[in-house]
Amino acid sequence: YHRRHKVCEFHAKAAVVLLSGQHQRFCQQCSRFHEISEFDEAKRSCRRRLAGHNERRRKSSYDSH
């Protein structure tokens, strides 16, 4: 996984990484680094991807009832 995404385990799990002069974090959903402002608190997935994930979950649970 880490080799495929060209990020080592340490930086993939780090709360903050300084990249190109910006504080960033690795997003587990996108497999990319984003600015810290795109994350809620200590979460590892950016808000945009989490919103899509939660929307799909809500839709599938609604369909099953």
Coordinates of C-alpha atoms in Angstrom, one line a residue:
Y1 CA 0.0 0.0 0.0
H2 CA 2.6 2.5 1.0
R3 CA 4.8 1.8 -2.0
R4 CA 1.9 2.1 -4.4
H5 CA 0.9 5.5 -2.9
K6 CA 4.5 6.6 -2.5
V7 CA 4.2 7.5 1.1
C8 CA 5.9 5.8 4.0
E9 CA 3.9 4.5 7.0
F10 CA 5.3 7.1 9.3
H11 CA 4.1 10.0 7.1
A12 CA 0.8 8.3 6.3
K13 CA -0.1 8.1 10.0
A14 CA 1.4 11.4 11.1
A15 CA -1.1 14.0 12.4
V16 CA 0.8 16.8 10.6
V17 CA 3.4 16.8 7.8
L18 CA 5.1 19.9 6.4
L19 CA 4.8 19.7 2.6
S20 CA 5.7 22.6 0.3
G21 CA 5.6 24.9 3.3
Q22 CA 2.0 23.9 4.3
H23 CA 0.8 21.7 7.2
Q24 CA -0.9 18.7 5.6
R25 CA -2.2 15.2 6.5
F26 CA -2.6 12.1 4.5
C27 CA -6.2 11.2 3.7
Q28 CA -7.0 7.5 4.0
Q29 CA -10.0 7.8 1.5
C30 CA -8.2 9.9 -1.2
S31 CA -4.7 8.5 -0.7
R32 CA -3.4 12.0 -0.9
F33 CA -2.1 14.8 1.3
H34 CA -4.6 17.7 2.0
E35 CA -4.2 20.8 4.1
I36 CA -5.1 20.3 7.8
S37 CA -8.1 22.7 7.4
E38 CA -9.8 20.0 5.3
F39 CA -10.0 17.6 8.2
D40 CA -12.2 17.5 11.3
E41 CA -10.1 17.4 14.4
A42 CA -7.8 14.3 14.4
K43 CA -9.7 12.4 11.7
R44 CA -7.8 10.7 8.9
S45 CA -10.3 11.3 6.1
C46 CA -11.0 14.7 4.6
R47 CA -14.5 16.2 5.1
R48 CA -15.4 16.0 1.4
R49 CA -14.8 12.2 1.2
L50 CA -16.4 11.6 4.6
A51 CA -19.5 13.5 3.4
G52 CA -19.8 11.3 0.4
H53 CA -19.3 8.2 2.4
N54 CA -21.9 9.2 5.0
E55 CA -24.4 10.1 2.2
R56 CA -24.0 6.6 0.6
R57 CA -24.4 5.0 4.1
R58 CA -27.6 6.9 4.7
K59 CA -29.0 6.1 1.3
S60 CA -28.3 2.4 1.6
S61 CA -29.8 2.2 5.1
Y62 CA -32.9 4.1 3.9
D63 CA -33.3 1.6 1.0
S64 CA -33.1 -1.4 3.3
H65 CA -36.1 -0.3 5.4

